[in-house]
Amino acid sequence: NTIDIFDTSKYENGELMSDKDKDIFTSDDLNMKVNFQMDLFGVKYNNWRVSTEMISFADLHLLDKQFSEIVFYGNELDKIYCTDAGAGSVAYGFIRNRIEYGIPKEFTLGMLHSAVDDYLSKSKWGIFVNSMPIYLGANINFDYSVAMAKVISGEQRFGSLSDYSFYDYQIKAKYTDLDSNGKLDFSYGLATQIDVLENCSVHFILDDLFSKLSYEDLAGVSYKATFIDSLDYLDEDYEAFDESTQNDSIRYSTSEIDIKPGIIFGVEYYPVEKLQLQMKIDNRRYSLDKGFSFAVGYKIAKFIPIKLILGTNDGSFKSEFQTGLNFDYFDFDLAFSNNSGLFNSAKGIGFRTGVKIKF
């Protein structure tokens, strides 16, 4: 069950919220993930490929589940609550220049050693495995960090005690500004393709080895706020205590974001010439196609491909429709995607388009 963000306006017009709606709002923390990628340049020649892309990713922790429960169901007296306030939220962007190379010569397992070749030749299954052509490739990534922001710590404490109520809020964050500098870092990747059958292949890619993003001379901010309201209303001169302090002169010399190695595993099968079946697992942190997916593609005309993709990603269900125009010297790609919750309340949309000139 989900609630569209655009439907929440109905509560502003006097409609009462049902218990079912409250359960949706309080079922989990309110988080948001944003991913933006743009391919800026790409050239392929023989077994070499050079490309440039811009990647941005944000993982935002907006609201703690406990805070939502208190908003809808109230708080207990003489109890102090402590919830997160955005701690761990991070957003970053970088430009990646990638050089890829695929070894043109195919390999077989028997080429590893004569003993392996002799062992595989003893059975029909071994002969079949040894006949599979294996293709290898590698890539090096030149990653230039552009911008980042991170909430180092964030907390809110509040409660209604016997003689007063209070609310404390504090947050500490760092971010890049005009005085910050990005750095150039390197990462690596390996790729393998095995042609199991003439019309079926298996792909395995290990990317982002030793990947990190480095930033220098970052700005920082620290903010604290306190509100105390005494329950002694007999004092006519009483005023609630409300104080806040902010320090925006903090500087951080360096900061790094580690990107864990990503794995892509896929199987591609063509039962007939125009029909394509795909299965893929992608666990790259910033990937648009992260998760497990199954795809069916078909060419309804020589130059008009269509593809339907169904998959899961972080507990949500994803459906995507792709189409475009494919000519000898020009490709145009267009895709729309929709996400909805499987085990939680989640909504998301996606849009992708691209132009490729082939020469």
Short mmCIF file of C-alpha atoms in Angstrom, two decimals:
data_model
loop_
_atom_site.label_atom_id
_atom_site.label_comp_id
_atom_site.label_asym_id
_atom_site.label_seq_id
_atom_site.Cartn_x
_atom_site.Cartn_y
_atom_site.Cartn_z
CA ASN A 1 0.00 0.00 0.00
CA THR A 2 1.29 3.46 -0.89
CA ILE A 3 0.14 7.04 -0.84
CA ASP A 4 1.01 9.27 -3.73
CA ILE A 5 2.76 12.43 -2.54
CA PHE A 6 0.35 14.50 -4.64
CA ASP A 7 -2.64 12.99 -2.80
CA THR A 8 -1.55 14.34 0.59
CA SER A 9 -3.16 17.70 -0.23
CA LYS A 10 -6.57 16.14 0.46
CA TYR A 11 -5.78 16.24 4.19
CA GLU A 12 -5.26 20.00 3.94
CA ASN A 13 -8.83 20.32 2.68
CA GLY A 14 -10.38 18.79 5.77
CA GLU A 15 -10.39 15.08 4.94
CA LEU A 16 -9.68 12.90 7.98
CA MET A 17 -6.79 10.48 7.84
CA SER A 18 -7.79 6.85 8.25
CA ASP A 19 -5.94 4.34 10.42
CA LYS A 20 -4.79 2.61 7.23
CA ASP A 21 -3.21 5.83 5.98
CA LYS A 22 -1.52 6.37 9.34
CA ASP A 23 -0.06 2.86 9.23
CA ILE A 24 1.45 3.63 5.80
CA PHE A 25 3.08 6.85 7.04
CA THR A 26 4.49 5.14 10.15
CA SER A 27 5.51 1.77 8.64
CA ASP A 28 9.13 2.77 8.04
CA ASP A 29 11.60 5.63 8.08
CA LEU A 30 11.06 8.23 5.38
CA ASN A 31 14.05 7.96 3.04
CA MET A 32 14.73 9.19 -0.46
CA LYS A 33 17.25 8.08 -3.09
CA VAL A 34 18.02 10.20 -6.11
CA ASN A 35 20.14 9.08 -9.05
CA PHE A 36 21.13 11.10 -12.10
CA GLN A 37 23.47 9.97 -14.87
CA MET A 38 24.39 11.61 -18.15
CA ASP A 39 26.61 10.10 -20.85
CA LEU A 40 28.55 13.05 -22.19
CA PHE A 41 30.82 11.35 -24.71
CA GLY A 42 31.60 7.90 -26.07
CA VAL A 43 33.77 6.56 -28.87
CA LYS A 44 34.43 2.92 -29.81
CA TYR A 45 37.17 1.79 -32.18
CA ASN A 46 37.99 -1.88 -32.73
CA ASN A 47 38.35 -3.32 -29.22
CA TRP A 48 38.81 0.03 -27.48
CA ARG A 49 36.12 2.27 -26.03
CA VAL A 50 36.51 5.68 -24.40
CA SER A 51 33.61 7.37 -22.62
CA THR A 52 32.77 10.23 -20.28
CA GLU A 53 29.76 10.33 -17.98
CA MET A 54 28.49 12.48 -15.13
CA ILE A 55 27.13 10.63 -12.11
CA SER A 56 25.18 12.04 -9.16
CA PHE A 57 23.75 10.06 -6.26
CA ALA A 58 21.94 10.98 -3.04
CA ASP A 59 20.82 8.81 -0.13
CA LEU A 60 18.73 10.98 2.18
CA HIS A 61 17.31 10.03 5.60
CA LEU A 62 14.49 12.53 5.95
CA LEU A 63 12.35 11.42 8.88
CA ASP A 64 12.71 8.83 11.62
CA LYS A 65 9.86 6.30 11.92
CA GLN A 66 9.52 7.00 15.66
CA PHE A 67 8.96 10.70 15.04
CA SER A 68 6.15 9.93 12.58
CA GLU A 69 4.48 7.68 15.15
CA ILE A 70 4.52 10.46 17.73
CA VAL A 71 3.03 12.95 15.25
CA PHE A 72 0.04 10.67 14.58
CA TYR A 73 -0.43 8.89 17.91
CA GLY A 74 1.04 11.31 20.44
CA ASN A 75 3.76 10.93 23.04
CA GLU A 76 3.83 9.53 26.55
CA LEU A 77 4.21 11.85 29.54
CA ASP A 78 7.46 11.85 31.54
CA LYS A 79 9.32 10.14 28.72
CA ILE A 80 12.23 11.59 26.76
CA TYR A 81 12.41 10.67 23.07
CA CYS A 82 15.57 10.68 20.96
CA THR A 83 15.45 10.24 17.19
CA ASP A 84 17.81 10.67 14.27
CA ALA A 85 17.61 13.85 12.23
CA GLY A 86 19.21 13.13 8.88
CA ALA A 87 22.35 11.47 10.24
CA GLY A 88 24.18 9.57 7.51
CA SER A 89 22.54 11.39 4.61
CA VAL A 90 24.98 11.86 1.76
CA ALA A 91 24.97 13.28 -1.75
CA TYR A 92 27.84 13.38 -4.20
CA GLY A 93 28.65 13.93 -7.83
CA PHE A 94 31.64 13.09 -10.00
CA ILE A 95 32.75 12.91 -13.61
CA ARG A 96 34.02 9.54 -14.82
CA ASN A 97 36.31 9.08 -17.79
CA ARG A 98 36.53 5.40 -18.68
CA ILE A 99 38.90 3.50 -20.98
CA GLU A 100 37.83 -0.05 -21.86
CA TYR A 101 39.65 -2.75 -23.78
CA GLY A 102 38.45 -6.18 -24.86
CA ILE A 103 40.98 -8.83 -25.82
CA PRO A 104 40.05 -9.84 -29.39
CA LYS A 105 41.27 -13.42 -29.03
CA GLU A 106 38.95 -15.94 -27.41
CA PHE A 107 40.11 -18.32 -24.68
CA THR A 108 39.03 -21.74 -23.45
CA LEU A 109 39.58 -23.40 -20.09
CA GLY A 110 41.85 -25.96 -21.72
CA MET A 111 44.27 -23.20 -22.65
CA LEU A 112 45.07 -22.62 -18.96
CA HIS A 113 47.19 -25.77 -18.74
CA SER A 114 47.61 -29.04 -20.59
CA ALA A 115 46.45 -30.95 -17.49
CA VAL A 116 43.16 -29.02 -17.53
CA ASP A 117 42.71 -29.78 -21.22
CA ASP A 118 43.36 -33.50 -20.63
CA TYR A 119 40.91 -33.63 -17.73
CA LEU A 120 38.10 -31.92 -19.67
CA SER A 121 38.62 -34.21 -22.66
CA LYS A 122 37.64 -37.31 -20.65
CA SER A 123 33.87 -36.67 -20.68
CA LYS A 124 31.20 -35.25 -22.96
CA TRP A 125 30.40 -32.59 -20.38
CA GLY A 126 34.07 -31.62 -20.14
CA ILE A 127 34.35 -31.41 -23.92
CA PHE A 128 31.27 -29.17 -23.99
CA VAL A 129 32.66 -26.87 -21.28
CA ASN A 130 36.05 -26.71 -22.97
CA SER A 131 34.41 -25.67 -26.24
CA MET A 132 32.89 -22.52 -24.72
CA PRO A 133 34.71 -19.42 -25.96
CA ILE A 134 35.67 -17.00 -23.19
CA TYR A 135 36.32 -13.29 -23.83
CA LEU A 136 38.14 -11.07 -21.35
CA GLY A 137 38.27 -7.33 -20.92
CA ALA A 138 39.34 -4.63 -18.48
CA ASN A 139 38.77 -0.96 -17.83
CA ILE A 140 40.33 1.91 -15.91
CA ASN A 141 38.23 4.74 -14.50
CA PHE A 142 39.48 8.29 -14.01
CA ASP A 143 37.06 9.77 -11.46
CA TYR A 144 37.11 13.51 -10.76
CA SER A 145 35.08 14.48 -7.71
CA VAL A 146 32.90 17.55 -8.25
CA ALA A 147 30.60 18.08 -5.27
CA MET A 148 29.45 16.42 -2.06
CA ALA A 149 27.42 17.03 1.08
CA LYS A 150 27.10 14.83 4.15
CA VAL A 151 25.25 15.03 7.44
CA ILE A 152 27.86 13.93 9.97
CA SER A 153 25.47 13.83 12.91
CA GLY A 154 21.89 14.82 13.55
CA GLU A 155 19.66 14.31 16.58
CA GLN A 156 16.47 15.60 18.08
CA ARG A 157 15.39 15.11 21.71
CA PHE A 158 12.03 16.09 23.10
CA GLY A 159 9.52 15.21 25.78
CA SER A 160 6.73 16.36 28.09
CA LEU A 161 7.79 16.06 31.72
CA SER A 162 5.89 16.83 34.88
CA ASP A 163 6.77 20.52 35.01
CA TYR A 164 7.99 21.45 31.52
CA SER A 165 8.23 20.33 27.89
CA PHE A 166 11.32 20.71 25.77
CA TYR A 167 12.73 20.20 22.29
CA ASP A 168 16.46 20.01 21.41
CA TYR A 169 17.78 19.80 17.88
CA GLN A 170 21.35 19.61 16.63
CA ILE A 171 22.94 18.85 13.29
CA LYS A 172 26.47 18.89 11.94
CA ALA A 173 27.28 18.69 8.23
CA LYS A 174 30.04 19.28 5.70
CA TYR A 175 29.81 20.20 2.06
CA THR A 176 31.78 21.53 -0.89
CA ASP A 177 31.64 25.22 -1.78
CA LEU A 178 33.41 27.53 -4.22
CA ASP A 179 36.65 27.26 -2.24
CA SER A 180 36.64 23.44 -2.23
CA ASN A 181 38.73 21.34 -4.57
CA GLY A 182 38.04 18.00 -6.17
CA LYS A 183 40.69 15.37 -6.85
CA LEU A 184 41.37 12.80 -9.52
CA ASP A 185 41.15 9.20 -8.33
CA PHE A 186 41.54 5.90 -10.15
CA SER A 187 39.54 2.69 -10.08
CA TYR A 188 39.57 -0.46 -12.14
CA GLY A 189 37.30 -3.13 -13.54
CA LEU A 190 37.35 -6.60 -15.12
CA ALA A 191 34.85 -8.20 -17.49
CA THR A 192 34.18 -11.70 -18.80
CA GLN A 193 31.81 -13.04 -21.43
CA ILE A 194 31.24 -16.76 -21.94
CA ASP A 195 29.32 -17.96 -25.00
CA VAL A 196 27.56 -20.98 -23.51
CA LEU A 197 25.67 -21.58 -26.76
CA GLU A 198 25.64 -19.87 -30.11
CA ASN A 199 22.60 -17.85 -29.05
CA CYS A 200 23.24 -17.67 -25.28
CA SER A 201 25.98 -15.85 -23.37
CA VAL A 202 26.85 -15.13 -19.75
CA HIS A 203 28.40 -11.82 -18.64
CA PHE A 204 30.28 -11.04 -15.44
CA ILE A 205 31.66 -7.59 -14.61
CA LEU A 206 33.58 -6.51 -11.51
CA ASP A 207 33.86 -2.72 -11.42
CA ASP A 208 34.89 0.10 -9.05
CA LEU A 209 37.89 -1.75 -7.61
CA PHE A 210 39.75 0.56 -5.18
CA SER A 211 37.23 3.30 -5.98
CA LYS A 212 36.95 6.41 -3.83
CA LEU A 213 36.09 10.09 -4.20
CA SER A 214 38.37 12.64 -2.53
CA TYR A 215 37.55 16.25 -1.66
CA GLU A 216 39.71 19.02 -0.18
CA ASP A 217 38.93 22.15 1.84
CA LEU A 218 35.25 21.58 2.58
CA ALA A 219 32.90 23.93 4.37
CA GLY A 220 31.09 22.88 7.53
CA VAL A 221 28.13 23.97 9.58
CA SER A 222 26.93 23.21 13.07
CA TYR A 223 23.44 24.16 14.25
CA LYS A 224 21.80 23.76 17.67
CA ALA A 225 18.36 24.82 18.83
CA THR A 226 16.63 24.51 22.21
CA PHE A 227 13.04 25.25 23.17
CA ILE A 228 11.75 24.93 26.76
CA ASP A 229 8.22 25.69 27.85
CA SER A 230 7.44 25.56 31.57
CA LEU A 231 4.06 24.21 32.63
CA ASP A 232 3.87 26.78 35.46
CA TYR A 233 1.29 29.13 34.00
CA LEU A 234 0.73 31.01 37.28
CA ASP A 235 3.70 33.29 36.55
CA GLU A 236 2.27 36.09 34.39
CA ASP A 237 5.77 37.24 33.31
CA TYR A 238 6.87 33.81 32.14
CA GLU A 239 8.15 33.44 28.60
CA ALA A 240 9.21 30.22 26.89
CA PHE A 241 12.94 29.78 26.40
CA ASP A 242 13.91 29.64 22.73
CA GLU A 243 17.57 29.73 21.68
CA SER A 244 19.55 28.68 18.64
CA THR A 245 23.23 28.88 17.66
CA GLN A 246 24.87 28.36 14.30
CA ASN A 247 28.54 28.07 13.38
CA ASP A 248 29.19 28.21 9.65
CA SER A 249 32.91 29.00 9.84
CA ILE A 250 34.02 25.36 10.13
CA ARG A 251 36.43 24.01 7.50
CA TYR A 252 37.46 20.40 6.83
CA SER A 253 40.82 19.78 5.17
CA THR A 254 39.86 16.52 3.43
CA SER A 255 36.97 14.12 3.04
CA GLU A 256 36.60 10.80 1.25
CA ILE A 257 33.69 8.69 0.06
CA ASP A 258 34.48 5.01 -0.44
CA ILE A 259 32.56 3.28 -3.22
CA LYS A 260 32.38 -0.46 -2.71
CA PRO A 261 33.22 -2.71 -5.67
CA GLY A 262 30.19 -3.44 -7.82
CA ILE A 263 29.21 -6.70 -9.51
CA ILE A 264 27.11 -7.14 -12.63
CA PHE A 265 26.03 -10.64 -13.60
CA GLY A 266 23.81 -11.28 -16.59
CA VAL A 267 22.53 -13.90 -19.00
CA GLU A 268 21.39 -13.08 -22.53
CA TYR A 269 19.46 -15.55 -24.74
CA TYR A 270 17.96 -15.29 -28.22
CA PRO A 271 15.41 -18.13 -28.70
CA VAL A 272 14.63 -16.68 -32.13
CA GLU A 273 16.30 -13.97 -34.16
CA LYS A 274 14.16 -10.98 -33.07
CA LEU A 275 13.36 -12.10 -29.52
CA GLN A 276 15.77 -11.31 -26.68
CA LEU A 277 15.59 -12.61 -23.08
CA GLN A 278 17.81 -11.11 -20.39
CA MET A 279 18.46 -11.63 -16.70
CA LYS A 280 20.72 -9.28 -14.74
CA ILE A 281 21.91 -8.65 -11.19
CA ASP A 282 23.54 -5.27 -10.53
CA ASN A 283 24.67 -4.19 -7.05
CA ARG A 284 26.56 -1.00 -7.93
CA ARG A 285 25.65 1.65 -5.38
CA TYR A 286 24.96 4.45 -7.87
CA SER A 287 23.53 2.32 -10.70
CA LEU A 288 20.20 3.18 -12.33
CA ASP A 289 19.66 -0.55 -12.88
CA LYS A 290 20.55 -1.71 -9.37
CA GLY A 291 18.95 -4.95 -8.20
CA PHE A 292 17.60 -8.00 -10.00
CA SER A 293 15.80 -7.66 -13.30
CA PHE A 294 14.35 -9.76 -16.10
CA ALA A 295 13.82 -8.32 -19.56
CA VAL A 296 12.06 -9.29 -22.78
CA GLY A 297 13.07 -7.47 -25.95
CA TYR A 298 11.67 -7.66 -29.46
CA LYS A 299 12.20 -5.85 -32.74
CA ILE A 300 8.79 -5.01 -34.13
CA ALA A 301 10.53 -3.59 -37.19
CA LYS A 302 14.09 -3.54 -38.44
CA PHE A 303 14.76 -0.20 -36.75
CA ILE A 304 12.21 -0.14 -33.85
CA PRO A 305 13.18 -2.19 -30.77
CA ILE A 306 11.00 -2.49 -27.67
CA LYS A 307 11.90 -3.94 -24.28
CA LEU A 308 9.98 -4.58 -21.06
CA ILE A 309 12.00 -4.86 -17.85
CA LEU A 310 10.66 -6.15 -14.51
CA GLY A 311 12.79 -6.25 -11.40
CA THR A 312 13.39 -5.48 -7.73
CA ASN A 313 15.55 -2.82 -6.11
CA ASP A 314 15.94 -2.17 -2.35
CA GLY A 315 12.58 -3.74 -1.53
CA SER A 316 10.69 -2.03 -4.34
CA PHE A 317 9.29 -3.36 -7.61
CA LYS A 318 10.49 -1.75 -10.82
CA SER A 319 8.92 -1.83 -14.26
CA GLU A 320 10.51 -0.14 -17.25
CA PHE A 321 9.59 0.23 -20.89
CA GLN A 322 12.28 0.98 -23.46
CA THR A 323 11.99 1.83 -27.13
CA GLY A 324 13.76 3.94 -29.72
CA LEU A 325 15.02 4.06 -33.27
CA ASN A 326 18.05 2.12 -34.51
CA PHE A 327 19.61 3.02 -37.84
CA ASP A 328 22.99 2.24 -39.38
CA TYR A 329 24.52 5.56 -38.34
CA PHE A 330 22.14 6.86 -35.67
CA ASP A 331 20.41 5.52 -32.52
CA PHE A 332 17.76 7.19 -30.38
CA ASP A 333 16.81 5.61 -27.04
CA LEU A 334 13.84 6.38 -24.80
CA ALA A 335 12.77 4.72 -21.52
CA PHE A 336 10.23 5.23 -18.74
CA SER A 337 10.26 3.43 -15.39
CA ASN A 338 8.04 3.16 -12.33
CA ASN A 339 8.83 1.94 -8.81
CA SER A 340 6.42 0.79 -6.14
CA GLY A 341 6.90 -0.82 -2.74
CA LEU A 342 7.05 -4.60 -2.25
CA PHE A 343 7.56 -4.85 1.52
CA ASN A 344 7.35 -1.17 2.37
CA SER A 345 5.71 2.04 1.17
CA ALA A 346 7.71 3.34 -1.75
CA LYS A 347 7.10 5.31 -4.93
CA GLY A 348 9.45 6.37 -7.70
CA ILE A 349 9.63 7.32 -11.35
CA GLY A 350 12.43 7.39 -13.88
CA PHE A 351 13.14 8.76 -17.33
CA ARG A 352 16.00 8.00 -19.67
CA THR A 353 16.87 9.19 -23.15
CA GLY A 354 19.96 9.13 -25.34
CA VAL A 355 21.34 9.73 -28.81
CA LYS A 356 24.17 7.73 -30.38
CA ILE A 357 25.96 8.56 -33.61
CA LYS A 358 27.76 5.59 -35.18
CA PHE A 359 30.63 5.99 -37.62
#
